[in-house]
mmCIF file of C-alpha atoms in Angstrom:
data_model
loop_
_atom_site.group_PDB
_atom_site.id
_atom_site.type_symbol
_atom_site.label_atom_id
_atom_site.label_comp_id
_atom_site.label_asym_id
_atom_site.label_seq_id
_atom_site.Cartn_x
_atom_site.Cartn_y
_atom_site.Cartn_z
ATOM 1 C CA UNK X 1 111.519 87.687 79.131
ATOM 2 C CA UNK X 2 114.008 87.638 81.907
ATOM 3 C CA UNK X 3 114.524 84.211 83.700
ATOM 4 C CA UNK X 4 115.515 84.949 87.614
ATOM 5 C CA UNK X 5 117.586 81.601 88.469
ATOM 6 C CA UNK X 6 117.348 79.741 91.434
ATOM 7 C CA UNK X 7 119.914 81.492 94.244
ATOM 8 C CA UNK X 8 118.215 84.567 93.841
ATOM 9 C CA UNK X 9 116.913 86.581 96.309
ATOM 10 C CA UNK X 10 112.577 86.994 96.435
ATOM 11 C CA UNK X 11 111.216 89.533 97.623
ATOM 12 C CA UNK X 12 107.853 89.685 99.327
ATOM 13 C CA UNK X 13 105.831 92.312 100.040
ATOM 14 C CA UNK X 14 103.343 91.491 103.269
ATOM 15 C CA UNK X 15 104.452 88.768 106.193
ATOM 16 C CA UNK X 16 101.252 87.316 106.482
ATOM 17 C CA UNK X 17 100.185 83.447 105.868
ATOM 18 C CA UNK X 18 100.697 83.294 102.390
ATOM 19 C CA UNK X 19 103.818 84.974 102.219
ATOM 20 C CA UNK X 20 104.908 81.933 104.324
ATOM 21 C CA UNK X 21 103.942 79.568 102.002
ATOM 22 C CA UNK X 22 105.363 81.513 99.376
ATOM 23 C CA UNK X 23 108.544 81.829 100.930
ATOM 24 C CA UNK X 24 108.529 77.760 101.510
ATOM 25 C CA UNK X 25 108.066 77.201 98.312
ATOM 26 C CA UNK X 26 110.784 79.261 97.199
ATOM 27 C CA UNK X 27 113.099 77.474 99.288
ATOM 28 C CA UNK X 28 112.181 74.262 97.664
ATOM 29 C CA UNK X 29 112.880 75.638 94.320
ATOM 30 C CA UNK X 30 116.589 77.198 95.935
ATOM 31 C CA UNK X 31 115.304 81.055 96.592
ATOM 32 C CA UNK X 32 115.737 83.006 99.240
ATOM 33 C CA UNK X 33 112.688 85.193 100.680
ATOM 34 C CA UNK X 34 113.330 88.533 101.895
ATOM 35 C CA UNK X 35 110.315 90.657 103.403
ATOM 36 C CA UNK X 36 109.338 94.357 103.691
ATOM 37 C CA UNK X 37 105.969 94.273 106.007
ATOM 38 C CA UNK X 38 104.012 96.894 108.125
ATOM 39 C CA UNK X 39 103.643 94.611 110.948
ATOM 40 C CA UNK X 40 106.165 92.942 112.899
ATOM 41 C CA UNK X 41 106.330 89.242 113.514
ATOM 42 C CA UNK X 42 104.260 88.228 111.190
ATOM 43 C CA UNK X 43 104.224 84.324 109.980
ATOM 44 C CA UNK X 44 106.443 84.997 106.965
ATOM 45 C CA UNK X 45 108.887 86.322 109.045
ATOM 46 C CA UNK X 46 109.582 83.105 110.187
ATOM 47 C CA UNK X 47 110.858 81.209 107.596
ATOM 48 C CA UNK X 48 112.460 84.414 105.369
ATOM 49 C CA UNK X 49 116.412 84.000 104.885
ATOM 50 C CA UNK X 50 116.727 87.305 105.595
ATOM 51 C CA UNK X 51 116.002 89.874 108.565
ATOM 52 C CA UNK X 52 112.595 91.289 107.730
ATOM 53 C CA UNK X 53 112.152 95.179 107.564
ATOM 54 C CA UNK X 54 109.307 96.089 109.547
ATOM 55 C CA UNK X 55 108.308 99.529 108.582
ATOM 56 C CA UNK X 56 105.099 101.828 106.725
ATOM 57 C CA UNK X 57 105.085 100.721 103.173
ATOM 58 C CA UNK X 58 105.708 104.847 102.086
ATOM 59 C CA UNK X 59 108.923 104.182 104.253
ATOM 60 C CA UNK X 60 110.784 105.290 100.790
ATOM 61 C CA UNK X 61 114.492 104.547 102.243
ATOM 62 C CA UNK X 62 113.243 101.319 103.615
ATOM 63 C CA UNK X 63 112.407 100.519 99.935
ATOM 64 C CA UNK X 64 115.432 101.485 98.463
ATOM 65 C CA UNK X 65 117.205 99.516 100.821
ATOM 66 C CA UNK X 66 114.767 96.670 100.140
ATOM 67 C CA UNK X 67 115.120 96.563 96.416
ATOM 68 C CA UNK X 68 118.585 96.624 96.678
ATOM 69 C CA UNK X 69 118.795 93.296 98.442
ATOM 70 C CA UNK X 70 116.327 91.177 95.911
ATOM 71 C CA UNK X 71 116.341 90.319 92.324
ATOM 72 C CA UNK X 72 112.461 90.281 91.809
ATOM 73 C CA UNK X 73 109.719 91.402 94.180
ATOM 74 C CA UNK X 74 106.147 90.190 94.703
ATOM 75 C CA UNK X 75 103.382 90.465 96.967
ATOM 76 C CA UNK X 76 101.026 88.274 99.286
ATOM 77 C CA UNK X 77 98.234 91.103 99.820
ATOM 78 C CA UNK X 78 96.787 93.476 97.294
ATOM 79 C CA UNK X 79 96.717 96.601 99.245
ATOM 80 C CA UNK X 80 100.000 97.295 99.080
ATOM 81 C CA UNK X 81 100.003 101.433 97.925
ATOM 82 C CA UNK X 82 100.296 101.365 94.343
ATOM 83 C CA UNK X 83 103.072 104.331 94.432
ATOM 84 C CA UNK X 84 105.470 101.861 96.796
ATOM 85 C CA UNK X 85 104.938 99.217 94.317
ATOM 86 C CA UNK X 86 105.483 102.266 91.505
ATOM 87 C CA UNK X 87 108.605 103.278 92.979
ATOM 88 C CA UNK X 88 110.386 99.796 93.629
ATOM 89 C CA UNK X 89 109.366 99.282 89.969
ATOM 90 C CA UNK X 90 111.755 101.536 89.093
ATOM 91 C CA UNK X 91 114.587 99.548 90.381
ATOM 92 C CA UNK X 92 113.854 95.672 90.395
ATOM 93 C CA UNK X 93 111.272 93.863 88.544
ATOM 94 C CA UNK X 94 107.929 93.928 90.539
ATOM 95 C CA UNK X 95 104.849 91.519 89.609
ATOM 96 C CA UNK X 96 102.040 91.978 89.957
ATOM 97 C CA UNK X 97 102.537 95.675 89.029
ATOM 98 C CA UNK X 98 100.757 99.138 90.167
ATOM 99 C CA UNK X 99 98.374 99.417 87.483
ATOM 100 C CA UNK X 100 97.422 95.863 88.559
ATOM 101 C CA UNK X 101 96.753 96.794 92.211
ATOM 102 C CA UNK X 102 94.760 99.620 91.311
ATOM 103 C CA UNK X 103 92.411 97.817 89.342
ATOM 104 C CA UNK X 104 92.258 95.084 92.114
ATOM 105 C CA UNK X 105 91.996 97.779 95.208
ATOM 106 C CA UNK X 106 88.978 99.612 94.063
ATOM 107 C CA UNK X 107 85.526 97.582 94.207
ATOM 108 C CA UNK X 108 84.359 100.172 91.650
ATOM 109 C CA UNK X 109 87.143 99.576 88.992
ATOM 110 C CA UNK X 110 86.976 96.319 89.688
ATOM 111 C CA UNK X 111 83.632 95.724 88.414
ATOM 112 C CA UNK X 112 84.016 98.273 85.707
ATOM 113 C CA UNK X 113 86.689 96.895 84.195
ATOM 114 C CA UNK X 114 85.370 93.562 84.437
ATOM 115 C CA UNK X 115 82.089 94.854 82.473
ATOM 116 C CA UNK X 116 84.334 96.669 79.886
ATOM 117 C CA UNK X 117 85.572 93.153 78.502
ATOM 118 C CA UNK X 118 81.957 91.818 78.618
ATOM 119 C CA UNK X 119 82.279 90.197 82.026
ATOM 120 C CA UNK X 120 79.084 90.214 83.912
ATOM 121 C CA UNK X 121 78.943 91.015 87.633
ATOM 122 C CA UNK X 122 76.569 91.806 90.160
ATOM 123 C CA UNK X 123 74.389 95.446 89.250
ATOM 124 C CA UNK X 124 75.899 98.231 91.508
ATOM 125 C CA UNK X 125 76.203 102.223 91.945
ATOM 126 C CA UNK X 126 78.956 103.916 93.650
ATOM 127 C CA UNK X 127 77.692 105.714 97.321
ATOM 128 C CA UNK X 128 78.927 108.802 98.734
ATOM 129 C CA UNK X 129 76.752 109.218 101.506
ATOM 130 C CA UNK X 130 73.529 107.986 102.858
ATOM 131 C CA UNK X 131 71.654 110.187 100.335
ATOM 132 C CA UNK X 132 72.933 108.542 97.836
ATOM 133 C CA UNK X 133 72.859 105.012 99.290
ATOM 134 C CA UNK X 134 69.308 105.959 99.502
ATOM 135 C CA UNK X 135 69.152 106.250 95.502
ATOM 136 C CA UNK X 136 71.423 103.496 95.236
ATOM 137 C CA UNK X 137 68.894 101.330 97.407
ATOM 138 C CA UNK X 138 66.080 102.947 94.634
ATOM 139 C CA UNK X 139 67.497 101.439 91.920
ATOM 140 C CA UNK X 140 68.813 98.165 92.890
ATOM 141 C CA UNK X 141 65.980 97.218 95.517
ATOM 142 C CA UNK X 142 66.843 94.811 98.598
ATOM 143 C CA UNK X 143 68.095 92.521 99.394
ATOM 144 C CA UNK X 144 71.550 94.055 98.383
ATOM 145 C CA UNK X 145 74.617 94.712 100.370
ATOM 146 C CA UNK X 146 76.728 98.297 101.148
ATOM 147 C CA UNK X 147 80.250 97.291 101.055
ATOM 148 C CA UNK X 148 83.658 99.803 101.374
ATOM 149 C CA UNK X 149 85.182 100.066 98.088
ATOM 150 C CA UNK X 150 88.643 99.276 99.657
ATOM 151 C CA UNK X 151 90.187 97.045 102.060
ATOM 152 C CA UNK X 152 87.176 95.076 102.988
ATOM 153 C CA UNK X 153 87.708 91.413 102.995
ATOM 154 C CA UNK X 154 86.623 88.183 104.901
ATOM 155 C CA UNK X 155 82.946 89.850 105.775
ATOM 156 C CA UNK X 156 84.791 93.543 106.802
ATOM 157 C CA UNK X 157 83.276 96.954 105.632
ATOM 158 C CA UNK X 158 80.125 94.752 104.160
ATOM 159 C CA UNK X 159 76.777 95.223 105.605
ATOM 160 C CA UNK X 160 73.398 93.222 103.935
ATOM 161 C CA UNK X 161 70.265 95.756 103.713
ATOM 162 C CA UNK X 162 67.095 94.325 103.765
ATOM 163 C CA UNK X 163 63.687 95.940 103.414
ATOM 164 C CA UNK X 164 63.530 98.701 106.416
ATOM 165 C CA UNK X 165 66.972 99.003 107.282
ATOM 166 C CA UNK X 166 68.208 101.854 109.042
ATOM 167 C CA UNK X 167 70.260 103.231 106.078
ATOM 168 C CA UNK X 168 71.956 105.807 108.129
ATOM 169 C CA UNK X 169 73.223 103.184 110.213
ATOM 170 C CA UNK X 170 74.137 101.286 107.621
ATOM 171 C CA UNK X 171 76.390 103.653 106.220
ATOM 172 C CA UNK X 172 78.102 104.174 109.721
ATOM 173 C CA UNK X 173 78.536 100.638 110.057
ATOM 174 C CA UNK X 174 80.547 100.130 106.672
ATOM 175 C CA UNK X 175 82.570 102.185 107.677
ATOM 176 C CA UNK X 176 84.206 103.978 104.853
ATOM 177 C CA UNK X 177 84.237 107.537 103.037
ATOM 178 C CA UNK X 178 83.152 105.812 99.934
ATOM 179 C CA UNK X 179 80.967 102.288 99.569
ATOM 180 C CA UNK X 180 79.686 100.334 96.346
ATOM 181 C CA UNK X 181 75.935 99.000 96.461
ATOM 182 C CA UNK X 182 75.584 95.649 94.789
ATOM 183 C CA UNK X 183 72.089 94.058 94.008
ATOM 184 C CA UNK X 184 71.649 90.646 95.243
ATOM 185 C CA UNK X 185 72.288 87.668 93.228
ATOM 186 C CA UNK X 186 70.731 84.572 93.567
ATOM 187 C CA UNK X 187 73.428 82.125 93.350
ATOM 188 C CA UNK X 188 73.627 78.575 93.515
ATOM 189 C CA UNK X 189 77.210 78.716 94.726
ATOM 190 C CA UNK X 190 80.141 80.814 95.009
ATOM 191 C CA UNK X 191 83.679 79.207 92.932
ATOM 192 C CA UNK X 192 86.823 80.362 92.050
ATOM 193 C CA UNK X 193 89.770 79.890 89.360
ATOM 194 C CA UNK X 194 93.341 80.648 90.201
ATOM 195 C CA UNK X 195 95.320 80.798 87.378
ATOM 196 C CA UNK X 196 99.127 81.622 86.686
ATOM 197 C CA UNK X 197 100.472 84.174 83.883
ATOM 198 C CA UNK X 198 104.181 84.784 83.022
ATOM 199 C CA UNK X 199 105.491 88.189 81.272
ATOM 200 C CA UNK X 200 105.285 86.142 78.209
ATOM 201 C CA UNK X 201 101.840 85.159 78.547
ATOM 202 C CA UNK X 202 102.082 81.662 79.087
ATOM 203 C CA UNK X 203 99.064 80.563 81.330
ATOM 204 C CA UNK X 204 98.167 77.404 83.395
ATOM 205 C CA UNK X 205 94.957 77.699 85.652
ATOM 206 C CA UNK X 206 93.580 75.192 87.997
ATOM 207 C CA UNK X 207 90.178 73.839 87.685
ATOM 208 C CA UNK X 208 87.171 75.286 89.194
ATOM 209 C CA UNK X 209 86.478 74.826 93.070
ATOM 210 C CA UNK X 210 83.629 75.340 95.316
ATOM 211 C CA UNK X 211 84.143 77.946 97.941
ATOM 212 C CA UNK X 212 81.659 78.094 101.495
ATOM 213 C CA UNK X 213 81.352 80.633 103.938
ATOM 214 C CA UNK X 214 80.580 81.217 107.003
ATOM 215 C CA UNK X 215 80.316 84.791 108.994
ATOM 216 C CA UNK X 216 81.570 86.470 105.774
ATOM 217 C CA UNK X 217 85.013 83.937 106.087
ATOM 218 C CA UNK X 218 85.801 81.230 103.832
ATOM 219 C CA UNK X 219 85.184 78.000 105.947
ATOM 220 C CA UNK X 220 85.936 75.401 103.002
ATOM 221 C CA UNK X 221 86.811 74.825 99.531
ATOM 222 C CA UNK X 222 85.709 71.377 97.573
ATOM 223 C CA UNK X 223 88.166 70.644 94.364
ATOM 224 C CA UNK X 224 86.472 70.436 91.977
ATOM 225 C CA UNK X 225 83.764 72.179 91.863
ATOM 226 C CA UNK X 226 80.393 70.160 91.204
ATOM 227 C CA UNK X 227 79.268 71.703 88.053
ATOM 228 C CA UNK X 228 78.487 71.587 84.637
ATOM 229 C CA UNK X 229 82.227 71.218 82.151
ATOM 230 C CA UNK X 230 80.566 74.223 80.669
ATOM 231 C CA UNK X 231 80.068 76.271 83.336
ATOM 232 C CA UNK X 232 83.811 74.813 84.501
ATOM 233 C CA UNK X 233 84.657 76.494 81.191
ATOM 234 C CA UNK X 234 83.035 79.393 81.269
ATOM 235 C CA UNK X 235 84.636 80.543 84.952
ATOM 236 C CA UNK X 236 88.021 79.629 83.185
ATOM 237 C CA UNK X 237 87.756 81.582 80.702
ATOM 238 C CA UNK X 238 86.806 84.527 82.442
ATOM 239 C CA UNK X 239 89.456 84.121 84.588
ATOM 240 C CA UNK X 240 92.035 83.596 81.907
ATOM 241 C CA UNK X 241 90.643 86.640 79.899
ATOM 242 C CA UNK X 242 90.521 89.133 83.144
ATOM 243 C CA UNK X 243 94.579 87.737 84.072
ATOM 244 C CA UNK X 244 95.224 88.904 80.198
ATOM 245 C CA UNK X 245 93.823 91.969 79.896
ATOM 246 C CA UNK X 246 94.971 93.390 83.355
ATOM 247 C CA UNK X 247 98.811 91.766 82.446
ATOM 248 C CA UNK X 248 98.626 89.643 85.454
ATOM 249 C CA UNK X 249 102.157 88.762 86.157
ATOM 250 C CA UNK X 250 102.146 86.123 88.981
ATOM 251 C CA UNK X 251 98.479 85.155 89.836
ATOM 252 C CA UNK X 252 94.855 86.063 89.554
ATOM 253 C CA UNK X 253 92.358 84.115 92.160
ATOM 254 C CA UNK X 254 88.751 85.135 90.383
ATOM 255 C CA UNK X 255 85.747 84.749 92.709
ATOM 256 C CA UNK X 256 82.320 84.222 91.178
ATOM 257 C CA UNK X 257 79.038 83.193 91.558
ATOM 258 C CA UNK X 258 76.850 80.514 89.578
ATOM 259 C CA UNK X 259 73.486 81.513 89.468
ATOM 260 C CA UNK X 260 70.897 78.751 89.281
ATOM 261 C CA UNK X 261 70.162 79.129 85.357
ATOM 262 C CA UNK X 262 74.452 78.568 84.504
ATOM 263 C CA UNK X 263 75.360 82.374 84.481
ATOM 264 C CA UNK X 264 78.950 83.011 85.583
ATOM 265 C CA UNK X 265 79.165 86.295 87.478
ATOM 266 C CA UNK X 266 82.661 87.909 88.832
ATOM 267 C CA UNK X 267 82.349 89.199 92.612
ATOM 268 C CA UNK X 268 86.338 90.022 93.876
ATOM 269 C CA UNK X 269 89.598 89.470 91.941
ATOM 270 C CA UNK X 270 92.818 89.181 94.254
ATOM 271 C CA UNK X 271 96.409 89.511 92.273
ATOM 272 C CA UNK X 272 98.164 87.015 94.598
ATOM 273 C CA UNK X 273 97.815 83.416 96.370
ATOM 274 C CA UNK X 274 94.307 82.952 97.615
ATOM 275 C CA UNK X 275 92.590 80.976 100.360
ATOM 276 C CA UNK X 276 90.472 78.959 97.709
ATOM 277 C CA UNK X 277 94.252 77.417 96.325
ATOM 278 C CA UNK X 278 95.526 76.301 99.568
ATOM 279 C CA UNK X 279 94.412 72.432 98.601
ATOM 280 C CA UNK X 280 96.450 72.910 95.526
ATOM 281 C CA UNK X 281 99.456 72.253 98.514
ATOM 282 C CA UNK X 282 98.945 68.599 98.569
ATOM 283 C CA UNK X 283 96.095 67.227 95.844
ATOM 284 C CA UNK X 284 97.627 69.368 92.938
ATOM 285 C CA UNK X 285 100.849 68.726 90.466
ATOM 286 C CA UNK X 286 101.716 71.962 91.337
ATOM 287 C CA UNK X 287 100.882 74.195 94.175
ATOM 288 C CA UNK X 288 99.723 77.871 93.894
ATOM 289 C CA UNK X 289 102.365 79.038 96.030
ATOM 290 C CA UNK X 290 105.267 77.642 93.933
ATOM 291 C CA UNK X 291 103.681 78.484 90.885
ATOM 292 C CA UNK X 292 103.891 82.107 91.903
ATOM 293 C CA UNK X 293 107.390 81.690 92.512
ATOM 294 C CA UNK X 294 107.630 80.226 88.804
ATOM 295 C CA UNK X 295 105.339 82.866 87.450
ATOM 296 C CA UNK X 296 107.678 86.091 88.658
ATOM 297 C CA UNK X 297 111.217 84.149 88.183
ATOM 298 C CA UNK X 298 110.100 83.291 84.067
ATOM 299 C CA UNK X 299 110.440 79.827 85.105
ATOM 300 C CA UNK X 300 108.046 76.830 83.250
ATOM 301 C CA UNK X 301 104.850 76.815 84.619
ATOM 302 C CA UNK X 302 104.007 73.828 86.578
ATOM 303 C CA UNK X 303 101.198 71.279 85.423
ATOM 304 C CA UNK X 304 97.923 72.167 87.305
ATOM 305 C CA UNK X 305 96.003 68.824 87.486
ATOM 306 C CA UNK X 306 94.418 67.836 90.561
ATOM 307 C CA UNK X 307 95.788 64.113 91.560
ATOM 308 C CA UNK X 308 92.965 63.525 93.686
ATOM 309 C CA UNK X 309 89.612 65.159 95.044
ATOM 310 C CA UNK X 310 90.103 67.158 98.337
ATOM 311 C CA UNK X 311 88.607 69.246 100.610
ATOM 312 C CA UNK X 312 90.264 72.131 102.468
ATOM 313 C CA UNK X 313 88.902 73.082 105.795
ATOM 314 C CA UNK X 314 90.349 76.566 107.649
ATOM 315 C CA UNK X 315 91.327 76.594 111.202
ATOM 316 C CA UNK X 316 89.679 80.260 112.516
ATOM 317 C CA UNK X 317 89.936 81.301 115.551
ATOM 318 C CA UNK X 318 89.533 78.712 118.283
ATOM 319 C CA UNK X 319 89.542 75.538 115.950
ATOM 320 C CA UNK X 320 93.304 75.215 115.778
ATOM 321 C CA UNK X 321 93.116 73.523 118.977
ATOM 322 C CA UNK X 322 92.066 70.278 117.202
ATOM 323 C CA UNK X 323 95.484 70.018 116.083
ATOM 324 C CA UNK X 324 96.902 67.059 118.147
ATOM 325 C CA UNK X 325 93.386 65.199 116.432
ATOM 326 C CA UNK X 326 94.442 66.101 112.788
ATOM 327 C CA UNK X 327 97.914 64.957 113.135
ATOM 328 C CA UNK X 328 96.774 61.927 114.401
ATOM 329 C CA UNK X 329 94.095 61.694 111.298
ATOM 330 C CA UNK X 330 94.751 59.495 108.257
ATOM 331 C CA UNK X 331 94.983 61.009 104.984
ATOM 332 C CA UNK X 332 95.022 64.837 107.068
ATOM 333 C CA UNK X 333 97.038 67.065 105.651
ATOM 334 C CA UNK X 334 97.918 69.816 108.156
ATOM 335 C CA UNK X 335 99.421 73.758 107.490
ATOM 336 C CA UNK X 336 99.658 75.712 110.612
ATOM 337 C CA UNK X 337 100.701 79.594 110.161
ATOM 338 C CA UNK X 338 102.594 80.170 113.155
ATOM 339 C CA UNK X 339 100.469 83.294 114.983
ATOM 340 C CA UNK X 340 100.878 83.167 118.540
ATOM 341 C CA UNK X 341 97.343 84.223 119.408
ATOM 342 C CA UNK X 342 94.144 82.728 118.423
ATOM 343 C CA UNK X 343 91.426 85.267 117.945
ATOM 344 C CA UNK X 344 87.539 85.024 116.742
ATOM 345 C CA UNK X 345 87.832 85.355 112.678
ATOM 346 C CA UNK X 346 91.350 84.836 112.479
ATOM 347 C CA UNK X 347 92.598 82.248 109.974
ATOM 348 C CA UNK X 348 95.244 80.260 111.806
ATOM 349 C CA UNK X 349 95.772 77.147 109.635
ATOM 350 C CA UNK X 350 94.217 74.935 108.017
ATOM 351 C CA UNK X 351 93.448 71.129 106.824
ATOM 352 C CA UNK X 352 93.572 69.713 103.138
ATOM 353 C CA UNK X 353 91.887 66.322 103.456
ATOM 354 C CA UNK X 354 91.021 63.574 100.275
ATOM 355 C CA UNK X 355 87.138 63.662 99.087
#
């Protein structure tokens, strides 16, 4: 396994919020961040050592010129087209890789894959069109909820169907030339586990947290999670086994639900730094975002204890106004992104706070 010293150059692919954090963490550990995103001045963009390229990730000279300037590449969103992530593979170490993404991408892979190892999820069919959401609908009765195979995330491309909706409208609202129908599961709560793999398979995860929603958009995690050691155990495992099989180089955040009897179900698997870790910034040993930075360089893996129990709160839209009151807060520990523009739904910090 190849160890990528400190002095090197990282590169990220995305300029969003958690290629920030990434990027600050390298620094810490004596890396340098540069970044290849679609969108220009994004928050990462801010704090890379290097002038970002802003350009379509197909942009194939853009990546050439990209790979030549890093030693190791990773990624802070999992869309990323597999065949850019293919290509720079072929000329500096990339992790996570394509095969990776495209198991990550696809809704319907996703859960397949997941049910190949033994993994329960959710029931679902695949949907075409609103004949065969019909069918879908059929089988799986309602409640149950249409969502796009790809790209949807915080509440996008998902629409709930209850008995009597309009399933032609449904269809148009989601959004997308292909959807997955899931059956509804009666869960107690929603958790996830992050954990870290290196090319060697070395793996540290961190326990269990509680994740809560609201409009579709994570509004808090609790660390820990209030549940049974062997549930705790359970979601681990499944989230160690899924970062395995896949070869998860870098991290895996695992979303599932509990159901009320103890059943540990998979919903969404992300191949990068997740909402649900951002507490491991200040009540962890070691933070996701560093650890990713560990993960992809070969370095140790840092201890993943929690030191104390927190809370962490996201600032969306509006809400990052209360800034000058969460400075001022004791024990308030406060991560703003940067974005110049508060908008309805968009994540623009957020608070880790003791238990």
């Amino acid at each position: 396994m190849r160890t990528i010293a400190p002095g090197a150059t990282l590169g990220m692919l995305g300029g969003g919020q958690l290629g920030r954090m990434t990027a600050l963490a390298a620094a810490r550990l004596g890396y340098r961040t540069h970044v290849l995103t679609h969108e220009a001045e994004g928050p990462c963009a801010q704090v890379a050592a290097e002038a970002t390229i802003v350009t379509d990730y197909t942009d194939r000279a853009a990546l050439t010129r990209f790979a030549a300037a890093v030693d190791v590449v990773t990624l802070e969103w999992e869309n990323i087209p597999t065949e850019a992530v293919a290509f720079l593979a072929e000329r500096v170490p990339v992790h996570p890789g394509a095969g990776v993404l495209a198991v990550a991408q696809d809704r319907l892979r996703e859960k397949g894959f997941a049910n190949a190892l033994g993994i329960g999820t959710a029931p679902f069919r695949a949907v075409r069109d609103v004949a065969g959401l019909a069918d879908a609908v059929a089988a799986l009765g309602t409640p149950s909820v249409l969502k796009s195979t790809r790209m949807g995330y915080d509440g996008k491309g998902q629409v709930r169907l209850a008995p009597g909706t309009d399933l032609a409208a449904a269809w148009a609202e989601m959004g997308a030339p292909e959807g997955i129908l899931e059956g509804w599961v009666d869960f107690a709560l929603e958790v996830s586990v992050i954990v870290a793999r290196r090319e060697d398979g070395e793996m540290a995860a961190w326990p269990a947290v509680e994740n809560r929603h609201r409009a579709g958009i994570l509004d808090e995690t609790l660390a820990p999670a209030d549940i049974a050691p062997s549930v705790a155990a359970e979601a681990d495992r499944i989230a160690r086994a899924l970062a395995e099989a896949l070869g998860v180089v870098g991290l895996l955040a695992v979303e599932m639900f509990v159901t009320r009897d103890g059943t540990v179900l998979v919903n969404e698997i992300a191949p990068r730094p997740h909402n649900s870790g951002h507490w491991t910034m200040d009540f962890a040993e070691t933070c996701q975002f560093e650890q990713l930075v560990r993960a992809v360089c070969g370095l140790p893996l840092g201890p993943t204890g929690i030191r104390a129990p927190a809370r962490m709160k996201n600032l969306i839209g509006d809400e990052v106004a209360q800034w000058p009151a969460l400075l001022a807060e004791p024990g308030a520990k406060l991560h703003l992104y940067g974005k110049a523009q508060a908008r309805p739904g968009r994540k623009m910090g957020h608070v880790n706070r003791p238990r």
